[in-house]
Tab-separated table of C-alpha atoms in Angstrom:
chain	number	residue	atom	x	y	z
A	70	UNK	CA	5.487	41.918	-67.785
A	71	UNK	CA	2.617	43.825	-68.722
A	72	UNK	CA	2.067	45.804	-65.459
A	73	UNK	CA	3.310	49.252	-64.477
A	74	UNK	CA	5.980	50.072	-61.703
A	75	UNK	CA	4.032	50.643	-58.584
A	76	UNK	CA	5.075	47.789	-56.904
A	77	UNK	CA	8.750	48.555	-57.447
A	78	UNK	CA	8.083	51.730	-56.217
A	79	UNK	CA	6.636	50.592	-52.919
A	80	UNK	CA	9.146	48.430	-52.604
A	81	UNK	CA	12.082	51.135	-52.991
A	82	UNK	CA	10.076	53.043	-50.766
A	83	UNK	CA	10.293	50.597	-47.891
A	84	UNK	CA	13.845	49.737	-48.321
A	85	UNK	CA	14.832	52.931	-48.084
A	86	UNK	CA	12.887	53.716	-44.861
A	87	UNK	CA	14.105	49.985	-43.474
A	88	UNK	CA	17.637	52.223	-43.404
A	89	UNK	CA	16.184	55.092	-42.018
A	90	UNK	CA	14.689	53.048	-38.740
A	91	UNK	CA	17.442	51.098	-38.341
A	92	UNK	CA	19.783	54.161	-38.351
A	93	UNK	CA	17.808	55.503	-35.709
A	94	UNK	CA	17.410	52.738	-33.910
A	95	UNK	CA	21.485	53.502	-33.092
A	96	UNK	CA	20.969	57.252	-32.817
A	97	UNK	CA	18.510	56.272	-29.930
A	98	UNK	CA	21.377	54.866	-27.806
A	99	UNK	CA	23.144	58.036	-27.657
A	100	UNK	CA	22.117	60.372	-24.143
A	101	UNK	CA	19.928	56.687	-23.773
A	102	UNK	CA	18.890	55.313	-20.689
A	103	UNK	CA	18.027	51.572	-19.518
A	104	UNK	CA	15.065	51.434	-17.927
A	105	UNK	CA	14.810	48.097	-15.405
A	106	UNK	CA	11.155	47.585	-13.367
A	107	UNK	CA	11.904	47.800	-10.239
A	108	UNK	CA	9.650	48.378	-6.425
A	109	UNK	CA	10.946	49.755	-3.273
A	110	UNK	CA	12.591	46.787	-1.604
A	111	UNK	CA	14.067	45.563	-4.621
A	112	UNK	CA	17.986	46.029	-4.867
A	113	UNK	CA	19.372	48.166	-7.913
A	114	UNK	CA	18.200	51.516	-9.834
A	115	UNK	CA	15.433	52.042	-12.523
A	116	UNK	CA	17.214	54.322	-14.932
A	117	UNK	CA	20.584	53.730	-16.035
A	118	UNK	CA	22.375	55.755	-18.904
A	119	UNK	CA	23.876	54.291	-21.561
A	120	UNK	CA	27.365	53.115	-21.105
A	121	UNK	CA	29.803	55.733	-22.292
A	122	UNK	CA	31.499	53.477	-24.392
A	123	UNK	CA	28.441	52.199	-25.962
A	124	UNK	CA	27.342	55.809	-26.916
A	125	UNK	CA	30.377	56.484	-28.584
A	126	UNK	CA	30.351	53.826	-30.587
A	127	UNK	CA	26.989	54.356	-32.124
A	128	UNK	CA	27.954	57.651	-33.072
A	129	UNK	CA	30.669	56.464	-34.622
A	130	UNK	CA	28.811	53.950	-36.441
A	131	UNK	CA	26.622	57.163	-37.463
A	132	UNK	CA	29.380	59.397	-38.587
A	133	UNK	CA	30.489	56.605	-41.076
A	134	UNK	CA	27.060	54.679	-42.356
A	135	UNK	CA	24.558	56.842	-41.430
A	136	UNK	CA	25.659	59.963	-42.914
A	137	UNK	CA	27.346	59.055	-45.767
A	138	UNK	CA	25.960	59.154	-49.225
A	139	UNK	CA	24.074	55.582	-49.154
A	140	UNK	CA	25.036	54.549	-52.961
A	141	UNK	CA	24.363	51.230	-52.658
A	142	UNK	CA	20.479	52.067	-52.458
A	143	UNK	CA	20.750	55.349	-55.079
A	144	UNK	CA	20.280	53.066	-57.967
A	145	UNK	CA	19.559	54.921	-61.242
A	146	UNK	CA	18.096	52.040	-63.056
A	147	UNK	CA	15.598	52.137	-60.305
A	148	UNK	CA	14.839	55.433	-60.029
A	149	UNK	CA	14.784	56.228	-63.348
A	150	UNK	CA	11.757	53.770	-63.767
A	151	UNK	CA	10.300	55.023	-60.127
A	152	UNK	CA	10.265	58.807	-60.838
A	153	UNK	CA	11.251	61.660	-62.626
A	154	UNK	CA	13.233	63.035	-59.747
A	155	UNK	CA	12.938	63.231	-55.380
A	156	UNK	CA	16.007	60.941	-55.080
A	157	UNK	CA	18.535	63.799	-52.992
A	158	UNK	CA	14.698	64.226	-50.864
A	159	UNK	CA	14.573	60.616	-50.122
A	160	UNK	CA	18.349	60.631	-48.347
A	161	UNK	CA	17.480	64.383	-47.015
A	162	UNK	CA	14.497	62.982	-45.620
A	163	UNK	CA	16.458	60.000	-43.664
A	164	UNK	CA	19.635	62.286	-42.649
A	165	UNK	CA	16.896	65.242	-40.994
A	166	UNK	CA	15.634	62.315	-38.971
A	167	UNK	CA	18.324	61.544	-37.402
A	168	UNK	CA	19.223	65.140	-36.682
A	169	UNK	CA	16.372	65.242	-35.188
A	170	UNK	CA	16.680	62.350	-32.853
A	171	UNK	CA	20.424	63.924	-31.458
A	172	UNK	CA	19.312	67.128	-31.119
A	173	UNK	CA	16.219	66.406	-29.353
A	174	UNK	CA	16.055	68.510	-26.266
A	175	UNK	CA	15.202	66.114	-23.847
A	176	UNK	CA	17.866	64.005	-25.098
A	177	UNK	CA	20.796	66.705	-24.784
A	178	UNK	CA	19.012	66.974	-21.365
A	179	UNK	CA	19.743	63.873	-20.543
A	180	UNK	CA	23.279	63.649	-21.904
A	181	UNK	CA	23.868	66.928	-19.567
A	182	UNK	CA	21.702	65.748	-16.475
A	183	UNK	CA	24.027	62.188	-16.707
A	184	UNK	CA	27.380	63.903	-16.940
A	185	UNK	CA	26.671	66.217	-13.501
A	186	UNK	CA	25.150	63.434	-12.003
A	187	UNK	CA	27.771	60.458	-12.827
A	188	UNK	CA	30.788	59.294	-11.086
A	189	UNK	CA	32.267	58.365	-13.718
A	190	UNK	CA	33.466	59.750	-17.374
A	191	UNK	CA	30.621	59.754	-19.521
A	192	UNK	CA	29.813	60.794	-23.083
A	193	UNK	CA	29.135	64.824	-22.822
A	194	UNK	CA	26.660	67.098	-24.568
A	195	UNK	CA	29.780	68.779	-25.479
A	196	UNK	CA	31.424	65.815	-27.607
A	197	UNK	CA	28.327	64.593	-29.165
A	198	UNK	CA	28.033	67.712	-30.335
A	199	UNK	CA	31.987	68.185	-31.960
A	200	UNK	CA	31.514	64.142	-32.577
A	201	UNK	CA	27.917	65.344	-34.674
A	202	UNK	CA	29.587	68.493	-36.587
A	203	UNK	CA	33.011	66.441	-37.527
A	204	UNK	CA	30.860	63.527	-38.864
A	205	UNK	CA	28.053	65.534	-41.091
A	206	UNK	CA	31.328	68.072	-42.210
A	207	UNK	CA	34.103	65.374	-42.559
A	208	UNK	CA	35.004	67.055	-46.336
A	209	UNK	CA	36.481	69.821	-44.223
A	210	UNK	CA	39.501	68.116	-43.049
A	211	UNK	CA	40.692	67.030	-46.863
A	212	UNK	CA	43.534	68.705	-48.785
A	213	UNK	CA	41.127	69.142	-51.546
A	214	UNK	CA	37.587	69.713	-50.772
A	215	UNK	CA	34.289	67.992	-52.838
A	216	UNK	CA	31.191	67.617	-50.970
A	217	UNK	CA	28.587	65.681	-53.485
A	218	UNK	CA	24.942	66.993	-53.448
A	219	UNK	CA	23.327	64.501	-50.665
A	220	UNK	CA	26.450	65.718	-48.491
A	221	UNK	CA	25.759	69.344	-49.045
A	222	UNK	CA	21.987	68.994	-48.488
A	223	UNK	CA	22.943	66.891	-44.685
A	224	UNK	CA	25.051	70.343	-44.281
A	225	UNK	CA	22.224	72.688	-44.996
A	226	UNK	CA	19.722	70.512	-42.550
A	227	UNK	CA	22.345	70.753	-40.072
A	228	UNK	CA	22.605	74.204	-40.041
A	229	UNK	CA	19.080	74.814	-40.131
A	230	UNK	CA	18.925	72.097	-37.361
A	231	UNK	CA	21.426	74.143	-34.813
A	232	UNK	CA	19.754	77.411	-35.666
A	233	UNK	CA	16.448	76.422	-35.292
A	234	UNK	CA	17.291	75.160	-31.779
A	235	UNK	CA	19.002	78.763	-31.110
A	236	UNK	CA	15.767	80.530	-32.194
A	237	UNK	CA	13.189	77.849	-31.962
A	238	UNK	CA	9.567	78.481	-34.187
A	239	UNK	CA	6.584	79.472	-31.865
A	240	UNK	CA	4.640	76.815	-30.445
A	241	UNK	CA	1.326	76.031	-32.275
A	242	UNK	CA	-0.855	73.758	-30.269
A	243	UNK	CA	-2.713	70.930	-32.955
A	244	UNK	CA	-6.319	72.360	-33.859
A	245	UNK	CA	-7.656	68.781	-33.726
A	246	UNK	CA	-7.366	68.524	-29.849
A	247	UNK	CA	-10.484	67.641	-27.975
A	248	UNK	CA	-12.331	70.701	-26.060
A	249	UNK	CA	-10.362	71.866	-23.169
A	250	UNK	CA	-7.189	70.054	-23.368
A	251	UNK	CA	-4.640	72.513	-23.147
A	252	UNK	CA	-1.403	70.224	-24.616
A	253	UNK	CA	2.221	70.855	-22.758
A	254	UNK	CA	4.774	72.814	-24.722
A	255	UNK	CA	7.703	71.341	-26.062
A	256	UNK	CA	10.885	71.315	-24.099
A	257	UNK	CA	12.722	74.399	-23.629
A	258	UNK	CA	16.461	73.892	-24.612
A	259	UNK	CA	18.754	73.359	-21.553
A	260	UNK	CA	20.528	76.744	-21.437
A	261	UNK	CA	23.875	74.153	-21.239
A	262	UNK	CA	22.929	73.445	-25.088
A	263	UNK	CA	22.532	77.145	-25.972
A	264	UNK	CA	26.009	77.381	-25.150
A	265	UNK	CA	27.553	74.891	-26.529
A	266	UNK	CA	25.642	74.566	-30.343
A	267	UNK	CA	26.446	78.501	-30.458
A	268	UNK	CA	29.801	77.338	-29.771
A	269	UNK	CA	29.944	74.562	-32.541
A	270	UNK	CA	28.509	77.167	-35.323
A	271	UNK	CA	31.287	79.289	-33.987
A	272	UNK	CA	33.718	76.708	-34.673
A	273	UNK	CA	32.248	75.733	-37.630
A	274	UNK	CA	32.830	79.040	-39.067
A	275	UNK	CA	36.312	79.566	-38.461
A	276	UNK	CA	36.935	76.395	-40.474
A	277	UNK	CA	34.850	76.884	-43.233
A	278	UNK	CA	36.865	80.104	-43.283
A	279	UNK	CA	40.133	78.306	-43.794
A	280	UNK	CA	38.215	75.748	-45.877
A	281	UNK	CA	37.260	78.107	-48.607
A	282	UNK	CA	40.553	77.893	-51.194
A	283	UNK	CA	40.753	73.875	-50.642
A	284	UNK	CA	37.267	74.095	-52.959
A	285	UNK	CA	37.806	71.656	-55.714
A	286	UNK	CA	34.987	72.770	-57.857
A	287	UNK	CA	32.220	75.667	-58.508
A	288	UNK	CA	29.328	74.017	-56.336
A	289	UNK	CA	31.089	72.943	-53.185
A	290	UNK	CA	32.975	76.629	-53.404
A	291	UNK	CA	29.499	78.264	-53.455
A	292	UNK	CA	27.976	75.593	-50.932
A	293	UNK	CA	31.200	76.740	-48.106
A	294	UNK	CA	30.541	80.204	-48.959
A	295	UNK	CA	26.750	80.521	-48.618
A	296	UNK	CA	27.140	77.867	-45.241
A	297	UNK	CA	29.441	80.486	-43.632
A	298	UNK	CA	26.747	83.461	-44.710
């Protein structure tokens, strides 16, 4: 009593990015590898992916908890003493993390560089990609289509996610680098990704095409039609 609500707000603050790290603590399994010490002379290999089943069950996990609207944190008796407004930013914020942690090039080149490699079936660039669209556009397969606002903002980021990956941004180096160090460029996307995340925008497209009369309402009509453009 008495005092304002900046504790609260801290608080909030941290419990919402406790989710966030946790959720990508999971997304870090997927094209993961186990790394075991080893010297020469010592039986067994350093780097070992990520068991195939293992993979797919994080990203199931991820399709169902981590990129769902998280309601049991969006409290409006909270927020409403927190701030005027940034709620749909703080969820946006969490789900473009994790975007960014599966579409991180030298993850897909790992996923890729594992499945050549491997002996045996493992989880494919290919189906974490259709596993990754189908989970952040699940609304698509319902007879009647509503995507809420935090679900239409994951949609946006992950089109802006694929297509930034198609035509990346040019590489500024960091201005605050000591003299003469000349810092490595990012990693290009494995030309095995090109093809494939044009291919899921291409499929994306023909079902938002046959999506576009199951709209149930104004703003998820206009959100389909503007995510095809």
């Amino acid at each position: 009593d008495g005092e304002d609500y900046t504790t609260l707000r801290e608080m909030y603050g941290q419990v919402v990015a406790q989710r966030n790290r946790e959720m990508g603590h999971v997304a870090t399994y997927i094209g993961g590898v186990i790394k075991t010490e080893r010297v020469a002379g010592q039986k067994g290999i350093v780097h070992t992916p990520v068991s195939r089943e293992k993979q797919k069950e994080c990203m199931t996990f991820l399709q169902t908890e981590a990129f769902r609207t998280p309601t049991e944190i969006l409290k409006p008796e909270i927020l409403a003493l927190i701030e005027p407004n940034g709620a749909t930013d703080r969820v946006l914020q969490g789900h473009r993390q994790l975007l960014n942690i599966l579409l991180n090039n030298d993850r897909m080149g790992r996923l890729v560089n594992s499945s050549a490699l491997s002996k045996v079936r493992t989880y494919t660039l290919s189906e974490m990609l259709t596993d990754l669209r189908q989970g952040a556009w699940s609304e698509l397969s319902a007879a009647r289509i509503t995507v809420d606002i935090y679900r239409r903002n994951l949609q946006r980021a992950y089109i802006e996610s694929m297509g930034s990956k198609l035509n990346p941004p040019p590489f500024i180096p960091p201005t605050n680098l000591p003299p003469g160090f000349i810092p490595p460029p990012p990693t290009p996307l494995p030309g095995e990704a090109r093809a494939l995340i044009r291919q899921e925008l291409i499929d994306l497209d023909a079902v938002l095409g046959r999506s576009m009369g199951k709209a149930a309402d104004r703003e998820t009509r206009a959100h389909l039609q503007d995510s095809r453009d």
